Coordinates of C-alpha atoms (C1' of nucleotides) in Angstrom, one line a residue:
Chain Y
X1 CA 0.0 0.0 0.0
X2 CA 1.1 3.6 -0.4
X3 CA 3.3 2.7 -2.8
X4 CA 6.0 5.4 -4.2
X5 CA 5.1 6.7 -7.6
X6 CA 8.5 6.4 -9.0
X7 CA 9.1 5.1 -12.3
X8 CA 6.8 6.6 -15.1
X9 CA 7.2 3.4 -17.2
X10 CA 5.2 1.9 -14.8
X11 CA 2.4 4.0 -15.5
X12 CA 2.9 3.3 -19.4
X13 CA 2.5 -0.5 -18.3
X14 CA -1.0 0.5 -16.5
X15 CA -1.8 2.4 -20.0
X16 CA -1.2 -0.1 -22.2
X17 CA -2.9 -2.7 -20.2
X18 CA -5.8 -0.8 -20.2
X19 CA -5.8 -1.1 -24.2
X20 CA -6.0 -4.9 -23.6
X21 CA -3.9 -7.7 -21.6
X22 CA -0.5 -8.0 -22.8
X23 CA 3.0 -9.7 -22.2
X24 CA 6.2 -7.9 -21.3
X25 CA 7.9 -8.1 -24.3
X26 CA 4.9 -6.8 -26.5
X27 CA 4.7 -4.0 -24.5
X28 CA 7.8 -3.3 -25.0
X29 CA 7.4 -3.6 -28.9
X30 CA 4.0 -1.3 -28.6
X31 CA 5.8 1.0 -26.9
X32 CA 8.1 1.4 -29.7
X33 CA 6.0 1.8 -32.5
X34 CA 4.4 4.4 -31.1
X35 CA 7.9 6.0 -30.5
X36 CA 6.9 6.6 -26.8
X37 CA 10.7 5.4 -25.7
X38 CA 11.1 8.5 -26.7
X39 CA 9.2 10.4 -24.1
X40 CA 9.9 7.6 -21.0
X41 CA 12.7 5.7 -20.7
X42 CA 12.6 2.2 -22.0
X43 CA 14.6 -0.9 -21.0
X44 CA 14.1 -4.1 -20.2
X45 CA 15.8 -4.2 -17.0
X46 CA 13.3 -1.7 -16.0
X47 CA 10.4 -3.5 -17.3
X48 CA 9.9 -6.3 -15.8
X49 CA 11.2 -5.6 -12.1
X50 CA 8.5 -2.8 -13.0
X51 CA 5.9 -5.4 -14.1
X52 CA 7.2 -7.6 -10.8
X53 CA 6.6 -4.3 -8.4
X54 CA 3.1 -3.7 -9.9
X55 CA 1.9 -7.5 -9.5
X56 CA 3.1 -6.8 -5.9
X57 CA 1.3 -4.0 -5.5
X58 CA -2.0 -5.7 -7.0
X59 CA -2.2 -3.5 -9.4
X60 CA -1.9 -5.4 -12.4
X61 CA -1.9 -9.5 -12.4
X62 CA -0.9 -12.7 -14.7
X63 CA -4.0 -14.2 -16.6
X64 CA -1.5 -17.0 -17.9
X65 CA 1.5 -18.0 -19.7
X66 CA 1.3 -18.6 -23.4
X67 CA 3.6 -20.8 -25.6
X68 CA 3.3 -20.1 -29.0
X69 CA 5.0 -22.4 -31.2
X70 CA 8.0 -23.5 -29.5
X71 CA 9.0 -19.7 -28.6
X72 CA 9.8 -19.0 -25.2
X73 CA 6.8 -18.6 -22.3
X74 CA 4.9 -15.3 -22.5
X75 CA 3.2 -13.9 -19.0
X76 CA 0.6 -12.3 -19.9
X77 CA -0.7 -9.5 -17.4
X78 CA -3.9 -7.7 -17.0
X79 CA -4.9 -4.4 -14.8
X80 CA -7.0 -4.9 -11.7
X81 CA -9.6 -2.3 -10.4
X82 CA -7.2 -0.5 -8.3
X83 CA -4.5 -0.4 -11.0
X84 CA -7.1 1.1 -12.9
X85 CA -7.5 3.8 -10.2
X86 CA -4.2 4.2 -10.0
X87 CA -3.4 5.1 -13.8
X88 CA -5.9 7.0 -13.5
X89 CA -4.5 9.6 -10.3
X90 CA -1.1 8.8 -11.2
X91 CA -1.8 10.3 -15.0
X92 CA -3.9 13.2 -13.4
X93 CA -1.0 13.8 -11.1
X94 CA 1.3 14.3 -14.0
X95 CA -0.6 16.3 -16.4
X96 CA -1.9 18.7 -13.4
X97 CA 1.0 19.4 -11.1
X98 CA 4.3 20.2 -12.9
X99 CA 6.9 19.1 -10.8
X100 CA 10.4 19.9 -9.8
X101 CA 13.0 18.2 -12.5
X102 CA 16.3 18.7 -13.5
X103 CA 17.9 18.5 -16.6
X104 CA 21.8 18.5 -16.8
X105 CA 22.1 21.6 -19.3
X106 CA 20.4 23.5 -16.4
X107 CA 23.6 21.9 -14.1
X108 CA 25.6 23.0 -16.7
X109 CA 24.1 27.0 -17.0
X110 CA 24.2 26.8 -12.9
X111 CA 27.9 26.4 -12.8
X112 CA 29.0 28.4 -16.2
X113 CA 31.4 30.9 -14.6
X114 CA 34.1 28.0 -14.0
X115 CA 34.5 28.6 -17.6
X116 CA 36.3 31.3 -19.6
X117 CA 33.9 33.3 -21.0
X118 CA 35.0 32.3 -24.6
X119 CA 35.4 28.9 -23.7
X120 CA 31.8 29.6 -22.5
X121 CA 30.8 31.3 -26.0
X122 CA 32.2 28.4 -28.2
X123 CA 30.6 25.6 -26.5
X124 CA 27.1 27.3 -26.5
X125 CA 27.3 27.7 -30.6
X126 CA 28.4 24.1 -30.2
X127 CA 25.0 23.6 -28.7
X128 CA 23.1 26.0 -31.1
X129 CA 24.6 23.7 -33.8
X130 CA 23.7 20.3 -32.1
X131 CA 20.1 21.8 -31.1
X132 CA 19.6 22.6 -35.1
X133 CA 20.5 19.4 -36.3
X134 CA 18.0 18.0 -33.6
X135 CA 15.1 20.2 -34.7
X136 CA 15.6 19.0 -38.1
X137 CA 15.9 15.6 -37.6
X138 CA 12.5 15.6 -35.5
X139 CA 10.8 17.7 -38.1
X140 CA 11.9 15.2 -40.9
X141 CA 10.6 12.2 -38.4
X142 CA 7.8 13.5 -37.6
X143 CA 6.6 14.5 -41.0
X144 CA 7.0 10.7 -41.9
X145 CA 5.3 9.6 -38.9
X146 CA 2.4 12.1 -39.6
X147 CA 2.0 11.2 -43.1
X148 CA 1.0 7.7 -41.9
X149 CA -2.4 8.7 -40.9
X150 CA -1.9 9.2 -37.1
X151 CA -3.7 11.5 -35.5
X152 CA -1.9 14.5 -33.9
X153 CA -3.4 13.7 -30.6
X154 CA -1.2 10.5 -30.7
X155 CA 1.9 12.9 -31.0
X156 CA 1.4 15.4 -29.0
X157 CA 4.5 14.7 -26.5
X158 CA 6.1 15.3 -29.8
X159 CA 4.8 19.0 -30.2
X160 CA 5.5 19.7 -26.9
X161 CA 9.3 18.3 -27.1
X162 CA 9.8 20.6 -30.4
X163 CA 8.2 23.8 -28.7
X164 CA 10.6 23.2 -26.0
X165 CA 13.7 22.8 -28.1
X166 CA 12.8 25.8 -30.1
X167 CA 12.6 27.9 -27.4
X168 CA 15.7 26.9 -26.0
X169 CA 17.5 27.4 -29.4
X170 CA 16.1 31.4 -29.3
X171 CA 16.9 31.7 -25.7
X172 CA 20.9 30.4 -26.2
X173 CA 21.5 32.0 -29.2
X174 CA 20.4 35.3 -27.6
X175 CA 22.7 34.3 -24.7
X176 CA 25.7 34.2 -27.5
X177 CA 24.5 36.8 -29.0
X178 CA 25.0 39.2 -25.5
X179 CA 28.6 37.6 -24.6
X180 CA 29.8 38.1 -28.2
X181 CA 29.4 41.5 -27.7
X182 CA 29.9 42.1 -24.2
X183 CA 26.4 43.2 -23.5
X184 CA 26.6 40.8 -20.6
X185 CA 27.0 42.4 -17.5
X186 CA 30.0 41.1 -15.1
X187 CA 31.9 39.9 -17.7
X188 CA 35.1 41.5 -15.8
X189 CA 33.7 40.4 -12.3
X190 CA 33.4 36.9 -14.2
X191 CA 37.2 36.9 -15.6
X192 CA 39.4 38.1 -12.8
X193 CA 36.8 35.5 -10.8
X194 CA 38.6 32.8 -12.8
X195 CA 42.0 34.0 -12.7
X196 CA 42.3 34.0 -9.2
X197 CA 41.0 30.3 -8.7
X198 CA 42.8 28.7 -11.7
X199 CA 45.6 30.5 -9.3
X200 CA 44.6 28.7 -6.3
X201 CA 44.1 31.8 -4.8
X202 CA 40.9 32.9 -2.8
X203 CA 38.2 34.5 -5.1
X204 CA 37.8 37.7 -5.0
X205 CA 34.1 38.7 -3.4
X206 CA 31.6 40.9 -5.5
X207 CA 32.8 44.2 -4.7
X208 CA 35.3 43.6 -6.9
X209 CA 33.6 44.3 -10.0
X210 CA 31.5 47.2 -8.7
X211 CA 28.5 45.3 -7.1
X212 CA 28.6 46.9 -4.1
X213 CA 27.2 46.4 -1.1
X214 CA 25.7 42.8 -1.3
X215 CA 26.3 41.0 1.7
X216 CA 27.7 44.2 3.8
X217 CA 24.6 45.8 4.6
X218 CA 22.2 42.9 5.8
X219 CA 19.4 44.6 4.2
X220 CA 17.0 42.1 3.4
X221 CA 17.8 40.2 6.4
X222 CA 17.5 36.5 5.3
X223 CA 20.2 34.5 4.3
X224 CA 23.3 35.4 1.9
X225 CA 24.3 34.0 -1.0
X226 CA 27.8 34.3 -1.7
X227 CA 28.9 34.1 1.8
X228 CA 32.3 34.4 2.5
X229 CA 32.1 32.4 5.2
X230 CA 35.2 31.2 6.2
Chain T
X1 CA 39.6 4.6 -15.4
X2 CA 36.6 5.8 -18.2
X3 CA 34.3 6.5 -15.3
X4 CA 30.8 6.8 -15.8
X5 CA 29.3 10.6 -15.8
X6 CA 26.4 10.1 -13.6
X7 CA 25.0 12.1 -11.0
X8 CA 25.6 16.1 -11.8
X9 CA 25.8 16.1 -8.5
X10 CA 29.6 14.8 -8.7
X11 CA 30.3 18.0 -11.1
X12 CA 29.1 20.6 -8.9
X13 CA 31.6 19.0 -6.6
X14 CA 34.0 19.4 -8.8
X15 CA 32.9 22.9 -9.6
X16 CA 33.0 23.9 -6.0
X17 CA 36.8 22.7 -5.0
X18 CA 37.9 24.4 -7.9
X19 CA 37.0 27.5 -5.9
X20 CA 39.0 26.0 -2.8
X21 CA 39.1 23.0 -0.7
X22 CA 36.1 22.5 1.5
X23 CA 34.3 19.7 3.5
X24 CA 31.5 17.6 2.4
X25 CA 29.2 19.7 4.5
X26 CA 30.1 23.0 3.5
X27 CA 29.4 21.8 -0.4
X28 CA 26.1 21.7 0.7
X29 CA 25.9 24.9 2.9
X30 CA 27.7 27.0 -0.2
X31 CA 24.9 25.4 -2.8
X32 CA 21.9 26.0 -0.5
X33 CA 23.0 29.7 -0.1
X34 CA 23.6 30.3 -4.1
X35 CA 20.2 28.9 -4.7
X36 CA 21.8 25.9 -6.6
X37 CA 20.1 23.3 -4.9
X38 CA 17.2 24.2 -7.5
X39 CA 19.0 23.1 -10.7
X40 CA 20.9 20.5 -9.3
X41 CA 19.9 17.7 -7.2
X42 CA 21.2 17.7 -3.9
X43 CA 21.0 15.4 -1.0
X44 CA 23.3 14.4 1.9
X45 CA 22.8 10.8 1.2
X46 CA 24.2 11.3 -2.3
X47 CA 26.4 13.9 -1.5
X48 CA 28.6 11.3 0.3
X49 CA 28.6 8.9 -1.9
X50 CA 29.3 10.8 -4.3
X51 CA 32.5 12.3 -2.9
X52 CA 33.1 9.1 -2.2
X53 CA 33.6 8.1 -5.6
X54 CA 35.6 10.7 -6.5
X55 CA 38.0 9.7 -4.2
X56 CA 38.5 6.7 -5.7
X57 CA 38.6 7.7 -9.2
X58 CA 41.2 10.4 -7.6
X59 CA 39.3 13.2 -8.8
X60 CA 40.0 14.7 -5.3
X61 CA 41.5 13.9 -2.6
X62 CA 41.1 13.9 1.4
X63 CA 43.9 17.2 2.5
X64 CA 43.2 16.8 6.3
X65 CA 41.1 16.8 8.7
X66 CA 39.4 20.0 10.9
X67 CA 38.2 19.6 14.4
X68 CA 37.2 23.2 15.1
X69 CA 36.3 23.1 19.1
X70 CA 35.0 19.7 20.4
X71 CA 32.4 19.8 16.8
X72 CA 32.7 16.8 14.7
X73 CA 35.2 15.7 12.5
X74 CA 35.5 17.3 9.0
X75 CA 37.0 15.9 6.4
X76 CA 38.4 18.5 3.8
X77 CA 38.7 17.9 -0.1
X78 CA 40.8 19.1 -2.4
X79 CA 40.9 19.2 -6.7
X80 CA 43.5 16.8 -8.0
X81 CA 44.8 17.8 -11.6
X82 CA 42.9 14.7 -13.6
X83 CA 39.8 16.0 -11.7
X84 CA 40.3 19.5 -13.0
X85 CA 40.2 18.3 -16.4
X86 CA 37.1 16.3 -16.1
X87 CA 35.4 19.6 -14.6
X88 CA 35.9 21.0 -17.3
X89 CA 35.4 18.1 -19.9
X90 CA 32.4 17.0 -18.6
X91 CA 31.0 20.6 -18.1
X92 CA 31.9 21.4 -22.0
X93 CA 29.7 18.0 -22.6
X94 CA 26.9 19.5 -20.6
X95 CA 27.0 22.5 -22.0
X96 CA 27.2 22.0 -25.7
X97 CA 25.8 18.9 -26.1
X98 CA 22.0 18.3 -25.6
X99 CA 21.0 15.3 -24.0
X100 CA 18.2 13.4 -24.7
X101 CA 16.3 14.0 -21.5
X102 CA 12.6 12.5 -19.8
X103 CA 9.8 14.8 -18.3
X104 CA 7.1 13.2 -16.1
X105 CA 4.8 15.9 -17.9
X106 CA 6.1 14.4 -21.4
X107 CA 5.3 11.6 -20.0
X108 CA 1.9 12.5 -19.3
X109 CA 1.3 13.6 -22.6
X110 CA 2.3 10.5 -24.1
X111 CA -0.2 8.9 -22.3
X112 CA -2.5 11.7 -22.5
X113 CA -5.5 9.7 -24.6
X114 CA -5.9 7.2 -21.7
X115 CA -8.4 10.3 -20.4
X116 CA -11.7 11.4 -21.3
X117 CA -11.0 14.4 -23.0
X118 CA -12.4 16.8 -21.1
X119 CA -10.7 15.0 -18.1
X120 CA -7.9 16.3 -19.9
X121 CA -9.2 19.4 -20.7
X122 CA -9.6 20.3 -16.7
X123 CA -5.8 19.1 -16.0
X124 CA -3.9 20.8 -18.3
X125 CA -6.1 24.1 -16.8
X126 CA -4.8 23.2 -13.5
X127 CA -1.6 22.9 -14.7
X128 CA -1.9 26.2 -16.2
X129 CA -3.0 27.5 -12.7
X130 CA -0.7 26.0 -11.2
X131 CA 2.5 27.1 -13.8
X132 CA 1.1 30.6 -13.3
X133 CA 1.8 30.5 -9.9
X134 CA 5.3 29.4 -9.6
X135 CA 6.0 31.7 -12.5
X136 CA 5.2 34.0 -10.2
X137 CA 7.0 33.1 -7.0
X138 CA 10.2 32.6 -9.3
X139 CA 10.2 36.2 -10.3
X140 CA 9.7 37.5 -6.5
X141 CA 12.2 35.3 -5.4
X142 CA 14.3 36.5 -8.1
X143 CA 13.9 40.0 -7.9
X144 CA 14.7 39.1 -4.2
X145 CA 18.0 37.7 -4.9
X146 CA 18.7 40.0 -7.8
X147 CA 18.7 42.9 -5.6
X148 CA 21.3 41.5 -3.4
X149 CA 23.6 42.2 -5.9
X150 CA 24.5 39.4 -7.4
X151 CA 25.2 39.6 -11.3
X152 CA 23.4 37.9 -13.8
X153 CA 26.2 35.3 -14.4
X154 CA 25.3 33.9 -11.3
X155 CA 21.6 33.8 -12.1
X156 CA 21.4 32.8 -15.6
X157 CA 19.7 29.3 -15.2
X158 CA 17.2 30.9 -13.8
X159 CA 16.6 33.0 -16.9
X160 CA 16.5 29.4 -18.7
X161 CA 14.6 27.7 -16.2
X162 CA 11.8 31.2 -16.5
X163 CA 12.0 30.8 -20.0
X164 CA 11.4 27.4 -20.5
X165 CA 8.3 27.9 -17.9
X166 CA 6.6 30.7 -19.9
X167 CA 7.0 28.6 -22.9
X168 CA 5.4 25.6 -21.8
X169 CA 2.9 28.2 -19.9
X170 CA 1.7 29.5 -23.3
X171 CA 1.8 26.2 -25.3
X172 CA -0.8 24.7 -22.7
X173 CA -2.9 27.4 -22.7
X174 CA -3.1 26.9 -26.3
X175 CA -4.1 23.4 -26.0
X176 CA -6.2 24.1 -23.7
X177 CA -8.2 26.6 -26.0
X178 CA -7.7 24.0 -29.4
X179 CA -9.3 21.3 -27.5
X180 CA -12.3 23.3 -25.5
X181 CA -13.2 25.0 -29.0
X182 CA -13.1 21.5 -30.6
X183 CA -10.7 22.7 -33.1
X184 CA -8.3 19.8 -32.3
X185 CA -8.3 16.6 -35.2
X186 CA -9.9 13.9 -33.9
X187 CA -12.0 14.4 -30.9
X188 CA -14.5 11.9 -32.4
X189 CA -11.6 9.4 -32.3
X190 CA -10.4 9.8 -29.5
X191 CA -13.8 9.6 -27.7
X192 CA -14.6 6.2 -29.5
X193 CA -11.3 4.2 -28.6
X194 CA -11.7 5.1 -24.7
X195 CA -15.3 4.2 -24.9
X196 CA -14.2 0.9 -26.4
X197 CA -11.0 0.4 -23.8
X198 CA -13.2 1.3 -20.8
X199 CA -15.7 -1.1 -21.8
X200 CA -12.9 -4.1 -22.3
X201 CA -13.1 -4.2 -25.7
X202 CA -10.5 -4.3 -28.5
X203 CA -9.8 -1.0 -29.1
X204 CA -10.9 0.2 -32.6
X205 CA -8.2 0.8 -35.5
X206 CA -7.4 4.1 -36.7
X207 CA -9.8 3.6 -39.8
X208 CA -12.2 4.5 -37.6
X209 CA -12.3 8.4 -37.5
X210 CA -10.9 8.4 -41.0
X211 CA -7.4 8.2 -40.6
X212 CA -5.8 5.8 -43.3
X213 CA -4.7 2.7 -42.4
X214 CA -1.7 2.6 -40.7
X215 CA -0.4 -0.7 -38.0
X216 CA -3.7 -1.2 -37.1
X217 CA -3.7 -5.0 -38.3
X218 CA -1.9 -7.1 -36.6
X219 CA 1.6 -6.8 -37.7
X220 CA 3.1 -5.4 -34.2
X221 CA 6.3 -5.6 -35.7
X222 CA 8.8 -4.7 -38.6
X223 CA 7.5 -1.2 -38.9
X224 CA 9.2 1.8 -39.3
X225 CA 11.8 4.1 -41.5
X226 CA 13.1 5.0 -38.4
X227 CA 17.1 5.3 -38.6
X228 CA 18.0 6.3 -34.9
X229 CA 21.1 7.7 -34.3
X230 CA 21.1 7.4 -30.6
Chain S
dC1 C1' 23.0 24.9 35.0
dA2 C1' 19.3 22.1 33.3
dG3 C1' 16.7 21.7 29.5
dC4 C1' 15.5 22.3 24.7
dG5 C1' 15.8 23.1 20.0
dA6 C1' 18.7 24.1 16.1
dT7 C1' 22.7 23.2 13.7
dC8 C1' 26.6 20.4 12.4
dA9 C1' 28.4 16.4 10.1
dC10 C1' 28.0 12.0 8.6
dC11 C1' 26.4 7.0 7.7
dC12 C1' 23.7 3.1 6.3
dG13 C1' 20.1 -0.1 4.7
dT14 C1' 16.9 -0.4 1.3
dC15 C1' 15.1 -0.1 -2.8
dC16 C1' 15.3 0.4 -7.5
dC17 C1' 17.5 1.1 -11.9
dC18 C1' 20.0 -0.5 -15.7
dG19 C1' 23.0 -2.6 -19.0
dA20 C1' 24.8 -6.6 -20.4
dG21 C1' 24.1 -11.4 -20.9
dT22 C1' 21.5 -15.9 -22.2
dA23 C1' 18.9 -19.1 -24.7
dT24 C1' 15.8 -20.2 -28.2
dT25 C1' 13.7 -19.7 -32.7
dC26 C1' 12.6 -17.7 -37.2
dG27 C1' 13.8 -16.0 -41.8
dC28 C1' 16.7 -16.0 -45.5
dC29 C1' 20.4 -16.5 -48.8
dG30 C1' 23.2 -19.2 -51.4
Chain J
dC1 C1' 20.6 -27.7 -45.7
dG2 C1' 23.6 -25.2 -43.0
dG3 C1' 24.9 -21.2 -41.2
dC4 C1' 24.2 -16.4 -39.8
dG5 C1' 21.9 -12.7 -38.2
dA6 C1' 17.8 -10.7 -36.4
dA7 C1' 14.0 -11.1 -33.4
dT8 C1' 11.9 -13.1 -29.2
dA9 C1' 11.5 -13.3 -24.3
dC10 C1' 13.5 -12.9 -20.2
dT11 C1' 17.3 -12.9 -16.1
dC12 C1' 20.7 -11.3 -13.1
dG13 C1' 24.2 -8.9 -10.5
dG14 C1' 26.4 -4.7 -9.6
dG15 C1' 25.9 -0.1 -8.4
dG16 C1' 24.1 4.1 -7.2
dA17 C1' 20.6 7.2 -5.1
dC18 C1' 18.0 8.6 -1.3
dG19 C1' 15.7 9.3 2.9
dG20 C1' 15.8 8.7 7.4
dG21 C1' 18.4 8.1 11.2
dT22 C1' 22.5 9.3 14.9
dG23 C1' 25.4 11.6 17.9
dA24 C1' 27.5 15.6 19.3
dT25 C1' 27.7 20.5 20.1
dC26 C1' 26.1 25.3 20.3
dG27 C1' 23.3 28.9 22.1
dC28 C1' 19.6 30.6 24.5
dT29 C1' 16.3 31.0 28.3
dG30 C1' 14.5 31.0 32.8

DNA sequence: CAGCGATCACCCGTCCCCGAGTATTCGCCG
DNA sequence: CGGCGAATACTCGGGGACGGGTGATCGCTG
């Protein structure tokens, strides 16, 4: 009972079982057709210590083992009432509530400044570049999936992930676009930052690019980022 | 050797004994105070083993250790040269290569015809509710923080992370309005097949609303002109 | 100075994820 | 018909993340 929600491909095995019954394997296979490995993360490691967690749970359970030909056994699992109320919440709980994630290029943006600001510059063109080719690529793909009749509403993750990337590609390129030509702010503050720790040297605190004032006069009270600290 | 670039976690690390050498601890004091606990993942549990690891990949090492009154021990870390370079290779990677990444509400789209659609309909306007709000806390918070002092460099994934949350913002409401105006392709579809799965049937091919036939028959198998390039 | 909460600093057991491996069978080409 | 590769169907062991402890100390209050 009260079991975690953790792994989303669990809740893709509660949706496809409540298409119709199915084995592990063809899940997998469905799953892949409909190129939803590429919106949750598909393995078969995963799977079926999934589909083992969810039978524990009694939320799905084994209506038998087939043996086609002389092919391997195939479980095949079905969803129970309360695996049906639980794709249900669990779905709701996703679509409704946007929760906290993290994605690494976010890590990376968080800990820029331990990069020379051209080293900085270079790499984000890389990633203008790499985010082009992807947009392209998905366009292409996505042109031949729709031309096979599907409907968009069996795509729409896909629409979402292209938005996404496309505002991303505007954002950085602006971001290039303001270090090329030092319209960024601190870009002095930022350089004599790294000098002084590729020096092993203590860095310098904020004054030291004019932004006075920050921790000195405990103005808004709280807590202090950029404590020196000791 | 070839270690295995895991948990961002291990790069922030990284990041932060490039500044100077500090105790497991004081990583995670000096993140929570430059509000970096919000793009990257931080726990003490992992924070251990993570620096852990390190050690013995001898991307730091262990420089002494602090007994400050009668407090407990601390055990201070210090950059190595290999783990220098792997800051900064593995940053570059983050930063200029996009990674192929999973979001629960992608994964709720994907999955997204499992609802009734106006089930659907009244989530994604919760989730626009709900978006609006944090939009709004991030900017207070930000101003906040911004008025400490602190330059933009220091700040600038939460431009990205603001960004990326108006986007998203906007392309909902969108939806939202496409699919209460009835505008959206195949409604009448989509209201069929769940009718169909609810009731335990097989669910109907895409023939159905019109859409040409596509792997509705029973070939689950050799579809595809999908070349993947990982 | 006794008592109490907050902070400091760390560790550990559990769960879960994942990638690589295995064994069988089918299709196909010469 | 024999051999090779792709597909089928699943298994398993290592490893990492994570949350919930555990002391010990500091500071404050009455």
């Amino acid at each position: 009972m009260a079991r975690r929600r953790g792994n989303p491909l669990a809740l893709a095995v509660l949706a496809l079982l409540f298409e119709r019954p199915m084995h592990p394997y063809e899940m997998a296979s469905t799953m892949r057709a409909r190129r939803k490995e590429e919106s949750i993360k598909l393995n078969y490691g995963s799977l079926y210590s999934v589909v083992d967690g969810l039978t524990k749970h009694g939320l799905i359970e084994a209506v038998g083992v087939l043996r086609e030909g002389r092919r391997p056994e195939r479980t095949v699992y079905e969803l129970t009432e309360p695996g049906r109320l639980e794709l249900f919440d669990w779905l709701s709980e996703l679509v409704s509530t946007p929760a906290r994630e993290y994605t690494s290029f976010e890590a990376g943006l968080s800990l820029l400044p331990v990069l020379l600001p051209e080293e900085a510059v270079r790499l984000l063109e890389e990633r203008v570049l790499r985010l082009e080719q992807q947009l392209h690529m998905d366009e292409a793909l996505w042109e031949v999936t729709a031309k096979q009749g599907l409907p968009r509403l069996l795509l729409i993750e896909w629409e979402y992930k292209r938005m996404l990337r496309r505002a991303e590609l505007d954002w950085v390129r602006g971001l290039v676009d303001e270090l090329r030509e030092g319209a960024f702010e601190g870009l002095d503050y930022w350089r004599i930052w790294h000098e002084r720790c590729s020096a092993g040297l203590e860095p310098p605190g904020l004054e030291a690019a004019g932004y006075g004032a920050a921790n000195s006069a405990g103005s808004t009270g709280g807590d202090d980022p950029e404590a020196p600290a000791t």
